[in-house]
One Martini backbone bead per residue (centre of mass of N, CA, C, O) as a GRO file, in nm:
protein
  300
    1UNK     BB    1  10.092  10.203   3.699
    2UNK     BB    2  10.222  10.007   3.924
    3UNK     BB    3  10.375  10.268   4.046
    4UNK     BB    4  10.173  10.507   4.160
    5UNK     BB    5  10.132  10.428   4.439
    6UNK     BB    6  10.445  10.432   4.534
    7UNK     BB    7  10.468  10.726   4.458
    8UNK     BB    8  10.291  10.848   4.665
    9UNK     BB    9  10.362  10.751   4.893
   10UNK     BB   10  10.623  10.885   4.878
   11UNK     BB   11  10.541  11.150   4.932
   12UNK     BB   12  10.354  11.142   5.209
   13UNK     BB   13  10.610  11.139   5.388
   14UNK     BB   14  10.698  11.379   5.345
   15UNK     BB   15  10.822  11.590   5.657
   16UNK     BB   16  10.945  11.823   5.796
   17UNK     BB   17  11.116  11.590   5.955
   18UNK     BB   18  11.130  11.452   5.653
   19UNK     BB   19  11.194  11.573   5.338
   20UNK     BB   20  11.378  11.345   5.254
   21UNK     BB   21  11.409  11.075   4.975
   22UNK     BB   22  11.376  10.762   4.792
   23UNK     BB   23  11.348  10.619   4.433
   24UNK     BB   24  11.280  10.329   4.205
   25UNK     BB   25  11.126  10.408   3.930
   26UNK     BB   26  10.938  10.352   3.622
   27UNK     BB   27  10.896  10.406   3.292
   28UNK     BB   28  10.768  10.562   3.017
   29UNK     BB   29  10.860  10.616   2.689
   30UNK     BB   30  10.733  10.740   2.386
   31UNK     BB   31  10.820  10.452   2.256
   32UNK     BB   32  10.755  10.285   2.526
   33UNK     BB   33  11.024  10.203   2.653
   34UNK     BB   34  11.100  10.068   2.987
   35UNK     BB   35  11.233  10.222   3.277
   36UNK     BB   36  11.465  10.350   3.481
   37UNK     BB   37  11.487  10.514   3.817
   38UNK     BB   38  11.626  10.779   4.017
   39UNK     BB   39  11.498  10.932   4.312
   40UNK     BB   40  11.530  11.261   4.463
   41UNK     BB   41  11.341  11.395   4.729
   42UNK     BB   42  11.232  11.753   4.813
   43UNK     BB   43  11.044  11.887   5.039
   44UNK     BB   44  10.870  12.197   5.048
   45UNK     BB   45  10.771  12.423   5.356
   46UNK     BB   46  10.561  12.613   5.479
   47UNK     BB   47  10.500  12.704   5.796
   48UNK     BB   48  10.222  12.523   5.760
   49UNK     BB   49  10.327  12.239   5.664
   50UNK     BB   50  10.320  12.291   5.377
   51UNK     BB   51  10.349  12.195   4.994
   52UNK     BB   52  10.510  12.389   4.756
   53UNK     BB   53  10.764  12.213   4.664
   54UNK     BB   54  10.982  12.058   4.497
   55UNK     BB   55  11.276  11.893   4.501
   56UNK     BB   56  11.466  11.675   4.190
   57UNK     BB   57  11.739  11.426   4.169
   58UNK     BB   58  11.792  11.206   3.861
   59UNK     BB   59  11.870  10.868   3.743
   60UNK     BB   60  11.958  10.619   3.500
   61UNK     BB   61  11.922  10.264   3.614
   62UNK     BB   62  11.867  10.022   3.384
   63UNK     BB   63  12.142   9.870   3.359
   64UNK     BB   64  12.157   9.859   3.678
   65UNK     BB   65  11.895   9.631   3.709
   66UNK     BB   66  11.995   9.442   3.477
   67UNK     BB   67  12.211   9.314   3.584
   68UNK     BB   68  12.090   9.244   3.864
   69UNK     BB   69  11.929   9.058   3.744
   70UNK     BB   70  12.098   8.861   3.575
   71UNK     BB   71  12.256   8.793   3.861
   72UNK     BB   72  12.033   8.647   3.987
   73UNK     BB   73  11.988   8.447   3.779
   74UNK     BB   74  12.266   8.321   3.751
   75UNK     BB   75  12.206   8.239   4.071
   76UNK     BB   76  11.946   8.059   4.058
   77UNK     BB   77  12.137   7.820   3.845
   78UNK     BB   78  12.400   7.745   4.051
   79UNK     BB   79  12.206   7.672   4.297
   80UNK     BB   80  12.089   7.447   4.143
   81UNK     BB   81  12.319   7.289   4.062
   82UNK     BB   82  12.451   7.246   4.318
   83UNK     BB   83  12.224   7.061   4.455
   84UNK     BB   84  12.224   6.833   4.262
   85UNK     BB   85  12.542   6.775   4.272
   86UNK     BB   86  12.505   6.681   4.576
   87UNK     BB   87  12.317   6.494   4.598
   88UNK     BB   88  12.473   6.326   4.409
   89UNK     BB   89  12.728   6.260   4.590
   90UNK     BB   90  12.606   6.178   4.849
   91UNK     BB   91  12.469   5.920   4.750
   92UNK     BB   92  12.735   5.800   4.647
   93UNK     BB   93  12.883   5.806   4.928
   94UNK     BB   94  12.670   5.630   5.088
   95UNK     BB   95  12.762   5.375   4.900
   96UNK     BB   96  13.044   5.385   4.969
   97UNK     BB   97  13.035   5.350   5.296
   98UNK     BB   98  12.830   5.110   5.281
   99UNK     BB   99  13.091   4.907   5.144
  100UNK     BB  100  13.303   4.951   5.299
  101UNK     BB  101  13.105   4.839   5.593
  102UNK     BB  102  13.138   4.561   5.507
  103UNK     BB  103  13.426   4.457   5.419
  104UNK     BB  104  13.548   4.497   5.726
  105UNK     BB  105  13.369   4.275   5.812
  106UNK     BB  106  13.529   4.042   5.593
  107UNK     BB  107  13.817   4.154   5.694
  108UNK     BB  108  14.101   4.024   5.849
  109UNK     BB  109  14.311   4.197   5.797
  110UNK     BB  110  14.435   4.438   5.935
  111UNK     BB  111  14.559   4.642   5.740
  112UNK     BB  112  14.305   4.662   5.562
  113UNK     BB  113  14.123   4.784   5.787
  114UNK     BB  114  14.276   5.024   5.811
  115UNK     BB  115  14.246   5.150   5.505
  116UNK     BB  116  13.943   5.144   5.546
  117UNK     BB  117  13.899   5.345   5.751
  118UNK     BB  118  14.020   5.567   5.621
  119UNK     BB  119  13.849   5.584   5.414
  120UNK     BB  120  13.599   5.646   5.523
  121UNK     BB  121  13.689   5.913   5.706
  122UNK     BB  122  13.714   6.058   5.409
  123UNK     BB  123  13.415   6.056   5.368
  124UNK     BB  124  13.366   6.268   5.647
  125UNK     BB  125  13.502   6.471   5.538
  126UNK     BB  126  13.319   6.505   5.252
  127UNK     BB  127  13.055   6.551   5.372
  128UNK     BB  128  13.156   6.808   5.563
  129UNK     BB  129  13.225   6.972   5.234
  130UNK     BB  130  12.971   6.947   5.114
  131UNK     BB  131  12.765   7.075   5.292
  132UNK     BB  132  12.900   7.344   5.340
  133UNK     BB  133  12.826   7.458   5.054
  134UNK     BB  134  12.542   7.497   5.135
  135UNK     BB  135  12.626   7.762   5.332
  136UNK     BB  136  12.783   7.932   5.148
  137UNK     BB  137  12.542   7.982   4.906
  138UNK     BB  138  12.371   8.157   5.131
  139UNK     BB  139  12.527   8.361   5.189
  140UNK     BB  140  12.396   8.690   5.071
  141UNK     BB  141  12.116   8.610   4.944
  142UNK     BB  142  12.006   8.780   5.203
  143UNK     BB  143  11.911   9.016   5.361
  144UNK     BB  144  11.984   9.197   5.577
  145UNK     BB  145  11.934   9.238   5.945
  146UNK     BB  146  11.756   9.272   6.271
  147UNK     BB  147  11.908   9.107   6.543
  148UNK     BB  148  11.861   8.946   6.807
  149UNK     BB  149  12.106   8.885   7.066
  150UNK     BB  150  11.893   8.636   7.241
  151UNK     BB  151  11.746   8.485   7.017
  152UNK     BB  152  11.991   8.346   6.885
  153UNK     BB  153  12.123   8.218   7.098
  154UNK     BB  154  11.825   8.047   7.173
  155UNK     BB  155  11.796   7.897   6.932
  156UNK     BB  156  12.079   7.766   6.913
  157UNK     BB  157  11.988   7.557   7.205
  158UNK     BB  158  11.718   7.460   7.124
  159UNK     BB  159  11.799   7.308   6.864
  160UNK     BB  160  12.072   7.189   6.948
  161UNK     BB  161  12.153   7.109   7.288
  162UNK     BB  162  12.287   7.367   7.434
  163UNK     BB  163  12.311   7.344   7.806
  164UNK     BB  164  12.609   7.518   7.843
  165UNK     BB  165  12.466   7.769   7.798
  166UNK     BB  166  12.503   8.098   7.859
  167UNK     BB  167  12.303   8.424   7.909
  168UNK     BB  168  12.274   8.750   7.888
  169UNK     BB  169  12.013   8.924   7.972
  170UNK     BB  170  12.113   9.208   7.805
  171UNK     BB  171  12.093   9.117   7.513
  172UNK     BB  172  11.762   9.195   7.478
  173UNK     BB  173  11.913   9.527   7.425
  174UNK     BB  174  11.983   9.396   7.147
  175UNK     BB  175  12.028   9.478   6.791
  176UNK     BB  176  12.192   9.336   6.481
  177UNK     BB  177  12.343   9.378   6.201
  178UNK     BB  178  12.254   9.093   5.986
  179UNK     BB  179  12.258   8.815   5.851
  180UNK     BB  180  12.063   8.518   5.858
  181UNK     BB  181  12.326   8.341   5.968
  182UNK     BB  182  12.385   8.415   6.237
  183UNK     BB  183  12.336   8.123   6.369
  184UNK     BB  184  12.594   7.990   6.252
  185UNK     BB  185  12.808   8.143   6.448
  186UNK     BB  186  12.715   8.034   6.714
  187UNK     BB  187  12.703   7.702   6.604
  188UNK     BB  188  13.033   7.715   6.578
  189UNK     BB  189  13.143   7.784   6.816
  190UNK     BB  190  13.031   7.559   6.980
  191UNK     BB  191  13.110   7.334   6.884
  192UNK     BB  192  13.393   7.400   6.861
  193UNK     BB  193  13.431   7.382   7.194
  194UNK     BB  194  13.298   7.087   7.210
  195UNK     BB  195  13.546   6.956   6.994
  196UNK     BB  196  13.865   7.156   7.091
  197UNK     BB  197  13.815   7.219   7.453
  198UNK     BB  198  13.765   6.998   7.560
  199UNK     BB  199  13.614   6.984   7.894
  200UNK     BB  200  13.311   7.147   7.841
  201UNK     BB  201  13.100   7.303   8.051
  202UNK     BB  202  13.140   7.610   7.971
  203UNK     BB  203  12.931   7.872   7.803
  204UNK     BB  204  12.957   8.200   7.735
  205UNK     BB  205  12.746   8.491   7.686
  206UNK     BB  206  12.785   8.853   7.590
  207UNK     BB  207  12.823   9.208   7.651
  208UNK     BB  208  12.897   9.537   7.518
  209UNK     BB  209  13.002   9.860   7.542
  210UNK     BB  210  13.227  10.040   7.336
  211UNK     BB  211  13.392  10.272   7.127
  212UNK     BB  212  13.395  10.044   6.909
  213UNK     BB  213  13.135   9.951   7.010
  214UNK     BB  214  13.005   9.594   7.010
  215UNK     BB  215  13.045   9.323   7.233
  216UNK     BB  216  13.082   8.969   7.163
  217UNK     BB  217  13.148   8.725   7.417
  218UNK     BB  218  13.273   8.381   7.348
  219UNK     BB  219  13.319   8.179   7.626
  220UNK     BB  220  13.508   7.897   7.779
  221UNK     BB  221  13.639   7.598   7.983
  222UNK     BB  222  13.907   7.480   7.828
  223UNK     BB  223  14.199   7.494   7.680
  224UNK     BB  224  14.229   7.657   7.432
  225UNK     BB  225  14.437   7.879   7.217
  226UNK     BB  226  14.741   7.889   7.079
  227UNK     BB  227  14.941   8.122   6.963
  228UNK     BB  228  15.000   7.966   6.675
  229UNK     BB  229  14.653   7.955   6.598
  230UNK     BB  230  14.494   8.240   6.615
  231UNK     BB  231  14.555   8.359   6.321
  232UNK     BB  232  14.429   8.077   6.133
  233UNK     BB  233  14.135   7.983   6.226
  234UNK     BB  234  14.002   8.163   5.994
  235UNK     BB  235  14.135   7.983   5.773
  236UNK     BB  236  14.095   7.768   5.530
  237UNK     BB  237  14.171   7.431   5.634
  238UNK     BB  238  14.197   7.515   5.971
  239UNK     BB  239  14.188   7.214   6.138
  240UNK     BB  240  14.081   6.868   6.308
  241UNK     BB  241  13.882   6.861   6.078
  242UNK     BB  242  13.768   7.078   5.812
  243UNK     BB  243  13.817   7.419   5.873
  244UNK     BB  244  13.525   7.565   5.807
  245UNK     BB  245  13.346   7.680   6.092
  246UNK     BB  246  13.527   7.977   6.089
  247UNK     BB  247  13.546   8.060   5.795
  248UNK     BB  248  13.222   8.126   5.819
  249UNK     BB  249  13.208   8.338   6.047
  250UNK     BB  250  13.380   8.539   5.907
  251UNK     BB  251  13.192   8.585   5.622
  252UNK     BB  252  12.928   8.633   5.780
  253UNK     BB  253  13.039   8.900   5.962
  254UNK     BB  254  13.153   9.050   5.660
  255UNK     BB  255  12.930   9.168   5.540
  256UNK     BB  256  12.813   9.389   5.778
  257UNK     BB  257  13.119   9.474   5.922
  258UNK     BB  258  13.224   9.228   6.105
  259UNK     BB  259  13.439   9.096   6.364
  260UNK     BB  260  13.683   8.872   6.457
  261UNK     BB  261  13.851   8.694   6.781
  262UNK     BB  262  14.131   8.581   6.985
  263UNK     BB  263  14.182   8.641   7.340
  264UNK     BB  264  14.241   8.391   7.505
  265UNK     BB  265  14.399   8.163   7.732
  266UNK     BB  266  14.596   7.948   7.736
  267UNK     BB  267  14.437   7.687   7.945
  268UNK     BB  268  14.128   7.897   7.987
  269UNK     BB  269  14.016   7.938   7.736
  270UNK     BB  270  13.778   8.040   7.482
  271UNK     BB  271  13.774   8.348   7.344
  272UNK     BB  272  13.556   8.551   7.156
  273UNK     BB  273  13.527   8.852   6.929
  274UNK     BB  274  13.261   9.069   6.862
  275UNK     BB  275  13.274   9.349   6.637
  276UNK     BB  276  13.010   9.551   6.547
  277UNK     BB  277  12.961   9.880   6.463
  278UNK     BB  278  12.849  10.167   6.459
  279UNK     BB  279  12.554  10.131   6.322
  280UNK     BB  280  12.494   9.785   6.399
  281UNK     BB  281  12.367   9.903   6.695
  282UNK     BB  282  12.074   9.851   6.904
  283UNK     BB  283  11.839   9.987   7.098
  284UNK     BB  284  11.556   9.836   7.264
  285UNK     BB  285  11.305   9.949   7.435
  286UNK     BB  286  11.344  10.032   7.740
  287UNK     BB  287  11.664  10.044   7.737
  288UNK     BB  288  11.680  10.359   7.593
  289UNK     BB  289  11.531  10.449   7.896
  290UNK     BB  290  11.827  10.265   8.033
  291UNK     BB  291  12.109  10.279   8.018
  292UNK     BB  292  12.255  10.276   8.261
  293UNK     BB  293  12.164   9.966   8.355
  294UNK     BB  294  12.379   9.821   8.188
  295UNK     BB  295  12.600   9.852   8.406
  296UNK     BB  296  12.488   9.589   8.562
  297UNK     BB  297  12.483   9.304   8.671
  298UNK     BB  298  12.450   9.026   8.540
  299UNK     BB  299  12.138   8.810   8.487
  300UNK     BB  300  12.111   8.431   8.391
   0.00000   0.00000   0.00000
C-alpha cells in the first residue's frame, strides 16, 4: 500500500513523448514475504494520444536491494567508528603538542629545541592527515547532482578568503554533474597555488567547451611545476606539505567520470586542466538559446 501513490504517479507520466520509464517498488508474495521488483513499462497510444494498454518487462532485485541496505548500514557504522577514532587521536595529539610547547620553552639545549620543534611539526603532519580522512570518508557518500560551475567556484572565494581568484562569468551558463564535495576540488586547487606556487597574486578560473567535453581551467602566475614531478603530484603522499590534497581532487572527480591534468609551463605558473565529458555538462538558462555567444571575449 505504501508504494501504490508512487506507482500512479509513475504510470501518468507515461506520454506519447515518453513513453518509456522505469521503477521500482515492493510487492506482497502470497506468503506474506514482501519482495523487491524491478520494471521496465512502455505506454501504447492510440492516434489520440490514449492509453490502450501497457508493454511491461520485471525482474526480481530484492537479493541486491538487500546488499544495498546491508552495505549502507555497514557504511554508517565504520563512518561512527571513524569519527570517534579521529576525535579521540586529535584531543590526544592537542595534549601531546602542547606538553611539547612548553617543554621547549624550558629546554636550554639548541639540539634538544631542535628534537622538539622536529615532534611538535610531526604532530602538524599528523593532524592533518587525521583530519583528511574526514573528507575521504565523505567522497561518494551522497549522490552526485548538477552543480553551477560558478556558484561552486565563488561560495569556495567566499567562505574561505581566497581575494586573488577570478572567475570568467560564463562560467555561469554551465552546470556539471559531480560530487557534492565539488567545492573541495576548487579549495584544494586554491590553497595548493597559494601554499607552493611562490609568489602567487593571481589565480583565474575559466572554461570552454571542446570535442571532448567541456574544460575547466585554474591557473595561477606562480613559479609552476616541474616536468619530473606533473605525473606524480596527484599520487598520494606526494608533496612538499601531507600530499594528499590533490590526491583527494582526483578521487572526486572521478566519481562521476572527470579527470584532471597539469599543463602549465614551468616557472609560467600552475594550470590545471579538468576534462568534464559529454553528458556530464550542460548549459542552463538563456545560455540554450545563445550558444554563439559563448565564444565572446569573457567579462571577469
Amino acid at each position: 500500500p505504501e508504494d501504490a501513490a508512487m506507482m500512479q504517479e509513475h504510470l501518468v507520466k507515461l506520454t506519447p513523448d515518453h513513453p518509456v520509464t522505469a521503477i521500482d517498488h515492493r510487492i506482497i508474495m502470497p506468503n506474506g514475504e514482501v519482495r523487491w521488483q524491478h520494471w521496465s513499462d512502455r505506454a501504447i497510444f492510440d492516434k489520440e494520444g490514449k492509453v490502450v494498454e501497457y508493454q511491461s518487462v520485471g525482474r526480481d532485485i530484492t537479493n541486491r536491494k538487500n546488499m544495498e541496505h546491508a552495505l549502507q548500514e555497514s557504511n554508517k557504522k565504520l563512518n561512527l567508528l571513524s569519527n570517534i577514532t579521529r576525535h579521540d587521536i586529535l584531543n590526544k595529539l592537542t595534549a601531546l603538542q602542547g606538553a611539547l610547547g612548553l617543554l621547549e620553552l624550558d629546554v636550554g639545549n639548541p639540539e634538544h629545541q631542535r628534537q622538539i620543534k622536529r615532534a611538535i611539526r610531526a604532530g602538524e603532519v599528523i593532524r592533518s592527515q587525521i583530519s583528511f580522512t574526514q573528507l575521504y570518508q565523505d567522497i561518494g557518500v551522497q549522490k552526485p547532482r548538477w552543480q553551477n560551475l560558478h556558484t561552486a567556484v565563488t561560495t569556495v572565494c567566499m567562505d574561505d578568503g581566497f581575494t586573488t581568484v577570478t572567475i570568467d562569468r560564463r562560467l555561469e551558463n554551465f552546470e556539471i554533474f559531480a560530487d557534492p564535495l565539488l567545492r573541495t576540488v576548487f579549495l584544494n586547487l586554491f590553497e595548493n597555488a597559494v601554499m607552493h606556487g611562490g609568489n602567487v597574486t593571481r589565480i583565474h578560473v575559466s572554461g570552454s567547451e571542446t570535442p571532448e567535453g567541456f574544460a575547466i581551467v585554474v591557473e595561477d602566475n606562480g613559479n609552476g611545476i616541474s616536468p619530473e614531478d606533473k605525473e606524480k603530484i596527484f599520487q598520494k603522499g606526494i608533496g612538499k606539505h601531507t600530499g594528499l590534497g590533490l590526491f583527494l581532487v582526483l578521487e572526486v572527480l572521478m566519481i562521476t567520470g572527470l579527470s584532471i591534468k597539469e599543463t602549465g609551463e614551468f616557472r609560467q605558473g600552475a594550470r590545471f586542466e579538468i576534462l568534464v565529458p559529454k553528458g556530464k555538462y550542460r548549459l542552463v538558462g538563456s545560455a540554450m538559446e545563445n550558444r554563439g555567444s559563448l565564444s565572446d571575449p569573457p567579462t571577469l
